[in-house]
PDB file of C-alpha atoms in Angstrom:
ATOM      1  CA  GLU J  22      96.334  89.998  -2.296  1.00  0.00           C
ATOM      2  CA  ASP J  23      94.558  86.893  -1.419  1.00  0.00           C
ATOM      3  CA  GLN J  24      91.660  86.221  -3.926  1.00  0.00           C
ATOM      4  CA  VAL J  25      89.484  83.339  -4.782  1.00  0.00           C
ATOM      5  CA  THR J  26      87.452  82.928  -8.042  1.00  0.00           C
ATOM      6  CA  GLN J  27      84.962  80.285  -9.209  1.00  0.00           C
ATOM      7  CA  SER J  28      83.617  79.153 -12.640  1.00  0.00           C
ATOM      8  CA  PRO J  29      81.520  78.984 -14.022  1.00  0.00           C
ATOM      9  CA  GLU J  30      79.197  81.473 -12.493  1.00  0.00           C
ATOM     10  CA  ALA J  31      76.156  79.446 -13.268  1.00  0.00           C
ATOM     11  CA  LEU J  32      75.579  76.120 -14.532  1.00  0.00           C
ATOM     12  CA  ARG J  33      72.516  74.176 -15.732  1.00  0.00           C
ATOM     13  CA  LEU J  34      72.620  70.331 -16.013  1.00  0.00           C
ATOM     14  CA  GLN J  35      70.218  67.588 -16.748  1.00  0.00           C
ATOM     15  CA  GLU J  36      69.574  65.041 -14.048  1.00  0.00           C
ATOM     16  CA  GLY J  37      72.354  62.363 -14.353  1.00  0.00           C
ATOM     17  CA  GLU J  38      74.700  64.808 -16.253  1.00  0.00           C
ATOM     18  CA  SER J  39      78.142  64.914 -14.414  1.00  0.00           C
ATOM     19  CA  SER J  40      80.238  67.980 -14.473  1.00  0.00           C
ATOM     20  CA  SER J  41      82.786  69.719 -12.421  1.00  0.00           C
ATOM     21  CA  LEU J  42      82.868  73.279 -10.630  1.00  0.00           C
ATOM     22  CA  ASN J  43      86.258  75.115 -10.451  1.00  0.00           C
ATOM     23  CA  CYS J  44      87.708  77.288  -7.576  1.00  0.00           C
ATOM     24  CA  SER J  45      91.001  79.001  -8.385  1.00  0.00           C
ATOM     25  CA  TYR J  46      92.773  80.762  -5.450  1.00  0.00           C
ATOM     26  CA  THR J  47      95.897  82.964  -5.004  1.00  0.00           C
ATOM     27  CA  VAL J  48      97.230  82.936  -1.349  1.00  0.00           C
ATOM     28  CA  SER J  49     100.790  83.102   0.056  1.00  0.00           C
ATOM     29  CA  GLY J  50     100.183  79.937   1.971  1.00  0.00           C
ATOM     30  CA  LEU J  51      97.214  77.644   1.985  1.00  0.00           C
ATOM     31  CA  ARG J  52      95.857  76.636   5.460  1.00  0.00           C
ATOM     32  CA  GLY J  53      92.720  75.046   4.216  1.00  0.00           C
ATOM     33  CA  LEU J  54      90.329  75.110   1.396  1.00  0.00           C
ATOM     34  CA  PHE J  55      86.578  74.743   1.914  1.00  0.00           C
ATOM     35  CA  TRP J  56      83.356  73.884  -0.024  1.00  0.00           C
ATOM     36  CA  TYR J  57      80.049  75.062   1.162  1.00  0.00           C
ATOM     37  CA  ARG J  58      76.545  74.583  -0.277  1.00  0.00           C
ATOM     38  CA  GLN J  59      73.923  77.410   0.183  1.00  0.00           C
ATOM     39  CA  ASP J  60      70.435  77.050  -0.462  1.00  0.00           C
ATOM     40  CA  PRO J  61      68.217  80.240  -1.228  1.00  0.00           C
ATOM     41  CA  GLY J  62      67.421  81.921   2.040  1.00  0.00           C
ATOM     42  CA  LYS J  63      69.656  79.814   4.126  1.00  0.00           C
ATOM     43  CA  GLY J  64      73.200  79.966   5.706  1.00  0.00           C
ATOM     44  CA  PRO J  65      76.003  77.997   4.023  1.00  0.00           C
ATOM     45  CA  GLU J  66      76.216  74.384   4.887  1.00  0.00           C
ATOM     46  CA  PHE J  67      79.825  72.898   5.417  1.00  0.00           C
ATOM     47  CA  LEU J  68      80.727  70.263   2.817  1.00  0.00           C
ATOM     48  CA  PHE J  69      84.475  69.470   2.699  1.00  0.00           C
ATOM     49  CA  THR J  70      87.899  70.799   3.963  1.00  0.00           C
ATOM     50  CA  LEU J  71      91.051  70.057   1.876  1.00  0.00           C
ATOM     51  CA  TYR J  72      94.300  70.708   3.296  1.00  0.00           C
ATOM     52  CA  SER J  73      96.963  69.864   0.781  1.00  0.00           C
ATOM     53  CA  ALA J  74      97.562  69.347  -2.899  1.00  0.00           C
ATOM     54  CA  GLY J  75      96.415  65.776  -4.018  1.00  0.00           C
ATOM     55  CA  GLU J  76      93.834  65.251  -1.198  1.00  0.00           C
ATOM     56  CA  GLU J  77      90.526  64.253  -2.278  1.00  0.00           C
ATOM     57  CA  LYS J  78      87.064  64.198  -0.272  1.00  0.00           C
ATOM     58  CA  GLU J  79      83.897  62.493  -1.214  1.00  0.00           C
ATOM     59  CA  LYS J  80      80.447  62.750   0.101  1.00  0.00           C
ATOM     60  CA  GLU J  81      77.335  61.204  -1.755  1.00  0.00           C
ATOM     61  CA  ARG J  82      77.526  62.383  -5.486  1.00  0.00           C
ATOM     62  CA  LEU J  83      80.092  65.113  -4.534  1.00  0.00           C
ATOM     63  CA  LYS J  84      83.748  64.784  -4.772  1.00  0.00           C
ATOM     64  CA  ALA J  85      86.173  67.558  -4.020  1.00  0.00           C
ATOM     65  CA  THR J  86      89.882  67.655  -5.167  1.00  0.00           C
ATOM     66  CA  LEU J  87      92.813  70.006  -4.556  1.00  0.00           C
ATOM     67  CA  THR J  88      95.956  71.088  -6.433  1.00  0.00           C
ATOM     68  CA  LYS J  89      98.449  73.831  -5.686  1.00  0.00           C
ATOM     69  CA  LYS J  90      96.385  76.405  -7.398  1.00  0.00           C
ATOM     70  CA  GLU J  91      92.765  75.234  -7.659  1.00  0.00           C
ATOM     71  CA  SER J  92      90.044  72.885  -6.608  1.00  0.00           C
ATOM     72  CA  PHE J  93      87.549  71.024  -8.131  1.00  0.00           C
ATOM     73  CA  LEU J  94      84.098  69.856  -7.166  1.00  0.00           C
ATOM     74  CA  HIS J  95      82.872  67.011  -9.058  1.00  0.00           C
ATOM     75  CA  ILE J  96      79.251  66.110  -9.335  1.00  0.00           C
ATOM     76  CA  THR J  97      78.384  62.680 -10.494  1.00  0.00           C
ATOM     77  CA  ALA J  98      75.031  61.843 -11.820  1.00  0.00           C
ATOM     78  CA  PRO J  99      73.316  64.843 -10.054  1.00  0.00           C
ATOM     79  CA  LYS J 100      69.715  65.094  -8.944  1.00  0.00           C
ATOM     80  CA  PRO J 101      67.396  68.171  -8.729  1.00  0.00           C
ATOM     81  CA  GLU J 102      68.217  68.362  -5.007  1.00  0.00           C
ATOM     82  CA  ASP J 103      71.651  69.111  -5.701  1.00  0.00           C
ATOM     83  CA  SER J 104      70.468  72.538  -6.899  1.00  0.00           C
ATOM     84  CA  ALA J 105      72.054  75.144  -4.923  1.00  0.00           C
ATOM     85  CA  THR J 106      74.978  77.808  -4.848  1.00  0.00           C
ATOM     86  CA  TYR J 107      78.425  76.088  -4.139  1.00  0.00           C
ATOM     87  CA  LEU J 108      80.937  78.429  -2.535  1.00  0.00           C
ATOM     88  CA  CYS J 109      84.508  77.872  -2.202  1.00  0.00           C
ATOM     89  CA  ALA J 110      86.623  79.560   0.492  1.00  0.00           C
ATOM     90  CA  VAL J 111      90.181  79.719   1.448  1.00  0.00           C
ATOM     91  CA  GLN J 112      92.064  80.326   4.810  1.00  0.00           C
ATOM     92  CA  ALA J 113      95.379  81.614   4.518  1.00  0.00           C
ATOM     93  CA  SER J 114      98.307  80.465   6.547  1.00  0.00           C
ATOM     94  CA  GLU J 115      99.868  84.009   7.132  1.00  0.00           C
ATOM     95  CA  THR J 116      96.776  85.589   8.705  1.00  0.00           C
ATOM     96  CA  SER J 117      97.116  85.840  12.412  1.00  0.00           C
ATOM     97  CA  TYR J 118      93.438  84.977  13.057  1.00  0.00           C
ATOM     98  CA  ASP J 119      90.948  82.594  11.210  1.00  0.00           C
ATOM     99  CA  LYS J 120      89.989  84.865   8.375  1.00  0.00           C
ATOM    100  CA  VAL J 121      88.110  82.856   5.688  1.00  0.00           C
ATOM    101  CA  ILE J 122      88.035  84.469   1.969  1.00  0.00           C
ATOM    102  CA  PHE J 123      84.829  83.470   0.075  1.00  0.00           C
ATOM    103  CA  GLY J 124      84.616  82.926  -3.713  1.00  0.00           C
ATOM    104  CA  PRO J 125      81.682  84.364  -5.564  1.00  0.00           C
ATOM    105  CA  GLY J 126      80.079  81.107  -5.928  1.00  0.00           C
ATOM    106  CA  THR J 127      78.601  78.886  -8.621  1.00  0.00           C
ATOM    107  CA  SER J 128      74.779  78.572  -9.041  1.00  0.00           C
ATOM    108  CA  LEU J 129      73.861  74.997  -9.922  1.00  0.00           C
ATOM    109  CA  SER J 130      70.584  74.063 -11.256  1.00  0.00           C
ATOM    110  CA  VAL J 131      69.748  70.439 -11.998  1.00  0.00           C
ATOM    111  CA  ILE J 132      66.885  69.874 -14.368  1.00  0.00           C
ATOM    112  CA  PRO J 133      64.529  66.772 -14.136  1.00  0.00           C
TER     113      PRO J 133
ATOM    114  CA  SER B1259      79.619  70.888  14.308  1.00  0.00           C
ATOM    115  CA  ALA B1260      77.542  73.442  15.897  1.00  0.00           C
ATOM    116  CA  VAL B1261      73.845  74.656  16.044  1.00  0.00           C
ATOM    117  CA  ILE B1262      73.466  78.179  15.593  1.00  0.00           C
ATOM    118  CA  SER B1263      70.324  80.341  15.689  1.00  0.00           C
ATOM    119  CA  GLN B1264      69.857  83.941  14.916  1.00  0.00           C
ATOM    120  CA  LYS B1265      67.317  86.479  15.855  1.00  0.00           C
ATOM    121  CA  PRO B1266      65.345  88.050  14.085  1.00  0.00           C
ATOM    122  CA  SER B1267      65.172  85.940  11.023  1.00  0.00           C
ATOM    123  CA  ARG B1268      64.166  89.030   9.060  1.00  0.00           C
ATOM    124  CA  ASP B1269      63.165  92.572   9.502  1.00  0.00           C
ATOM    125  CA  ILE B1270      62.085  95.753   7.684  1.00  0.00           C
ATOM    126  CA  CYS B1271      63.728  98.762   9.219  1.00  0.00           C
ATOM    127  CA  GLN B1272      63.425 102.681   8.628  1.00  0.00           C
ATOM    128  CA  ARG B1273      66.382 104.623   7.512  1.00  0.00           C
ATOM    129  CA  GLY B1274      68.437 106.359  10.428  1.00  0.00           C
ATOM    130  CA  THR B1275      67.314 103.616  12.872  1.00  0.00           C
ATOM    131  CA  SER B1276      69.433 100.519  14.450  1.00  0.00           C
ATOM    132  CA  LEU B1277      68.869  96.989  14.694  1.00  0.00           C
ATOM    133  CA  THR B1278      70.356  94.498  16.806  1.00  0.00           C
ATOM    134  CA  ILE B1279      71.058  90.800  15.798  1.00  0.00           C
ATOM    135  CA  GLN B1280      71.440  88.026  18.151  1.00  0.00           C
ATOM    136  CA  CYS B1281      73.760  84.787  17.364  1.00  0.00           C
ATOM    137  CA  GLN B1282      73.394  81.926  19.690  1.00  0.00           C
ATOM    138  CA  VAL B1283      75.405  78.825  19.582  1.00  0.00           C
ATOM    139  CA  ASP B1284      74.766  75.354  21.354  1.00  0.00           C
ATOM    140  CA  SER B1285      78.246  74.940  22.515  1.00  0.00           C
ATOM    141  CA  GLN B1286      81.264  77.127  23.910  1.00  0.00           C
ATOM    142  CA  VAL B1287      83.422  78.549  21.136  1.00  0.00           C
ATOM    143  CA  THR B1288      86.219  80.767  21.210  1.00  0.00           C
ATOM    144  CA  MET B1289      85.622  82.800  18.126  1.00  0.00           C
ATOM    145  CA  MET B1290      82.604  83.959  16.360  1.00  0.00           C
ATOM    146  CA  PHE B1291      82.442  85.814  12.986  1.00  0.00           C
ATOM    147  CA  TRP B1292      79.885  88.200  11.474  1.00  0.00           C
ATOM    148  CA  TYR B1293      79.552  88.173   7.807  1.00  0.00           C
ATOM    149  CA  ARG B1294      77.448  90.217   5.197  1.00  0.00           C
ATOM    150  CA  GLN B1295      75.963  88.879   2.075  1.00  0.00           C
ATOM    151  CA  GLN B1296      74.543  91.435  -0.249  1.00  0.00           C
ATOM    152  CA  PRO B1297      71.697  90.443  -2.884  1.00  0.00           C
ATOM    153  CA  GLY B1298      73.192  87.952  -5.336  1.00  0.00           C
ATOM    154  CA  GLN B1299      76.760  88.215  -3.709  1.00  0.00           C
ATOM    155  CA  SER B1300      78.930  86.060  -1.802  1.00  0.00           C
ATOM    156  CA  LEU B1301      80.012  86.687   1.850  1.00  0.00           C
ATOM    157  CA  THR B1302      82.237  89.271   3.063  1.00  0.00           C
ATOM    158  CA  LEU B1303      83.561  89.277   6.689  1.00  0.00           C
ATOM    159  CA  ILE B1304      82.668  92.114   8.905  1.00  0.00           C
ATOM    160  CA  ALA B1305      84.462  91.326  12.154  1.00  0.00           C
ATOM    161  CA  THR B1306      85.820  88.458  14.224  1.00  0.00           C
ATOM    162  CA  ALA B1307      84.662  88.418  17.821  1.00  0.00           C
ATOM    163  CA  ASN B1308      86.517  86.736  20.631  1.00  0.00           C
ATOM    164  CA  GLN B1309      85.256  86.354  23.932  1.00  0.00           C
ATOM    165  CA  GLY B1310      86.494  89.127  26.558  1.00  0.00           C
ATOM    166  CA  SER B1311      88.144  91.375  23.943  1.00  0.00           C
ATOM    167  CA  GLU B1312      87.355  93.773  21.351  1.00  0.00           C
ATOM    168  CA  ALA B1313      86.211  92.692  17.993  1.00  0.00           C
ATOM    169  CA  THR B1314      88.447  92.854  15.038  1.00  0.00           C
ATOM    170  CA  TYR B1315      87.011  94.721  12.280  1.00  0.00           C
ATOM    171  CA  GLU B1316      87.811  94.006   8.409  1.00  0.00           C
ATOM    172  CA  SER B1317      88.629  96.965   6.046  1.00  0.00           C
ATOM    173  CA  GLY B1318      85.701  98.984   5.131  1.00  0.00           C
ATOM    174  CA  PHE B1319      83.901  98.152   8.498  1.00  0.00           C
ATOM    175  CA  VAL B1320      83.887 100.171  11.691  1.00  0.00           C
ATOM    176  CA  ILE B1321      82.882  99.810  15.181  1.00  0.00           C
ATOM    177  CA  ASP B1322      80.722 102.852  15.069  1.00  0.00           C
ATOM    178  CA  LYS B1323      78.470 101.508  12.378  1.00  0.00           C
ATOM    179  CA  PHE B1324      78.812  97.805  13.495  1.00  0.00           C
ATOM    180  CA  PRO B1325      79.096  97.581  17.139  1.00  0.00           C
ATOM    181  CA  ILE B1326      79.723  93.909  18.357  1.00  0.00           C
ATOM    182  CA  SER B1327      79.426  92.423  21.914  1.00  0.00           C
ATOM    183  CA  ARG B1328      80.434  89.062  22.890  1.00  0.00           C
ATOM    184  CA  PRO B1329      79.487  88.504  26.613  1.00  0.00           C
ATOM    185  CA  ASN B1330      80.138  84.906  26.793  1.00  0.00           C
ATOM    186  CA  LEU B1331      81.425  81.995  24.949  1.00  0.00           C
ATOM    187  CA  THR B1332      77.847  80.736  23.357  1.00  0.00           C
ATOM    188  CA  PHE B1333      76.544  84.424  22.426  1.00  0.00           C
ATOM    189  CA  SER B1334      77.235  87.474  20.396  1.00  0.00           C
ATOM    190  CA  THR B1335      75.267  90.369  19.117  1.00  0.00           C
ATOM    191  CA  LEU B1336      75.933  92.648  15.885  1.00  0.00           C
ATOM    192  CA  THR B1337      74.241  95.967  15.697  1.00  0.00           C
ATOM    193  CA  VAL B1338      73.692  97.890  12.452  1.00  0.00           C
ATOM    194  CA  SER B1339      73.487 101.553  13.182  1.00  0.00           C
ATOM    195  CA  ASN B1340      72.158 104.563  11.658  1.00  0.00           C
ATOM    196  CA  MET B1341      70.854 102.292   8.827  1.00  0.00           C
ATOM    197  CA  SER B1342      70.558 103.255   5.046  1.00  0.00           C
ATOM    198  CA  PRO B1343      69.145 101.356   2.005  1.00  0.00           C
ATOM    199  CA  GLU B1344      72.708 100.275   1.243  1.00  0.00           C
ATOM    200  CA  ASP B1345      72.705  98.079   4.553  1.00  0.00           C
ATOM    201  CA  SER B1346      69.945  95.882   3.079  1.00  0.00           C
ATOM    202  CA  SER B1347      71.721  92.586   3.287  1.00  0.00           C
ATOM    203  CA  ILE B1348      71.603  89.114   4.764  1.00  0.00           C
ATOM    204  CA  TYR B1349      73.708  89.053   7.814  1.00  0.00           C
ATOM    205  CA  LEU B1350      75.291  85.852   8.969  1.00  0.00           C
ATOM    206  CA  CYS B1351      77.135  84.756  12.093  1.00  0.00           C
ATOM    207  CA  SER B1352      79.482  81.642  12.180  1.00  0.00           C
ATOM    208  CA  VAL B1353      81.640  79.768  14.538  1.00  0.00           C
ATOM    209  CA  GLU B1354      84.681  77.514  14.493  1.00  0.00           C
ATOM    210  CA  PRO B1355      83.900  74.860  16.933  1.00  0.00           C
ATOM    211  CA  GLY B1356      86.858  72.550  16.402  1.00  0.00           C
ATOM    212  CA  GLY B1357      88.666  72.239  12.941  1.00  0.00           C
ATOM    213  CA  ALA B1358      89.470  74.838  10.598  1.00  0.00           C
ATOM    214  CA  GLU B1359      85.813  74.688   8.995  1.00  0.00           C
ATOM    215  CA  GLN B1360      82.971  77.313  10.131  1.00  0.00           C
ATOM    216  CA  TYR B1361      79.350  76.523  10.647  1.00  0.00           C
ATOM    217  CA  PHE B1362      76.729  79.272   9.869  1.00  0.00           C
ATOM    218  CA  GLY B1363      73.552  80.472  11.298  1.00  0.00           C
ATOM    219  CA  PRO B1364      70.410  80.883   9.169  1.00  0.00           C
ATOM    220  CA  GLY B1365      71.068  84.396   8.468  1.00  0.00           C
ATOM    221  CA  THR B1366      68.895  87.780   9.333  1.00  0.00           C
ATOM    222  CA  ARG B1367      67.584  89.388   6.071  1.00  0.00           C
ATOM    223  CA  LEU B1368      67.297  92.966   6.525  1.00  0.00           C
ATOM    224  CA  THR B1369      65.498  95.551   4.514  1.00  0.00           C
ATOM    225  CA  VAL B1370      65.985  99.200   4.784  1.00  0.00           C
ATOM    226  CA  THR B1371      63.404 101.365   3.596  1.00  0.00           C
TER     227      THR B1371
END
């Protein structure tokens, strides 16, 4: 069964303290892996798509990487405005339609 | 990308009633998706709606409980029927306008009393 897990469940960082969030996935074939940011009371906001192992994407203080079994979201020198829940999702290649499976998310708090 | 709006943004409903949620997108898209996000949890796909065909429901979701309409390429509705307190959730629609990534609406927060 296709599955996505994320760790840690919650993370508190001091402003400027870099860290990484993990997303582990089990699918028969990966079509794409996605990272989203979700603020309280809002819909998820798209951040990155990764398609193959070794691929990296960057946006401001965020950098996403992908291996064959997991993805990391690296946050460099975070600021309080980076506080949010970060969701990882995968799309499997064996599905006949564009179903995306979401992980449970990591709640990030950045303390000034 | 795509800009998506949902109505209503929130509602409080009585047990046994129904609520229809509207999703409008600013461009024509083939597929629209409806998700449920229960308090403190991640997103669960309810169904996929293609224009001109019946929606495809995920395991655990049935058409009688969550009927979906898709009358054109920019609009869809989800109805939550015969509601119970367990239906209290955020309901989100999303679209896939070009690449593989999905773009989400702001959500509808439903409370059933």
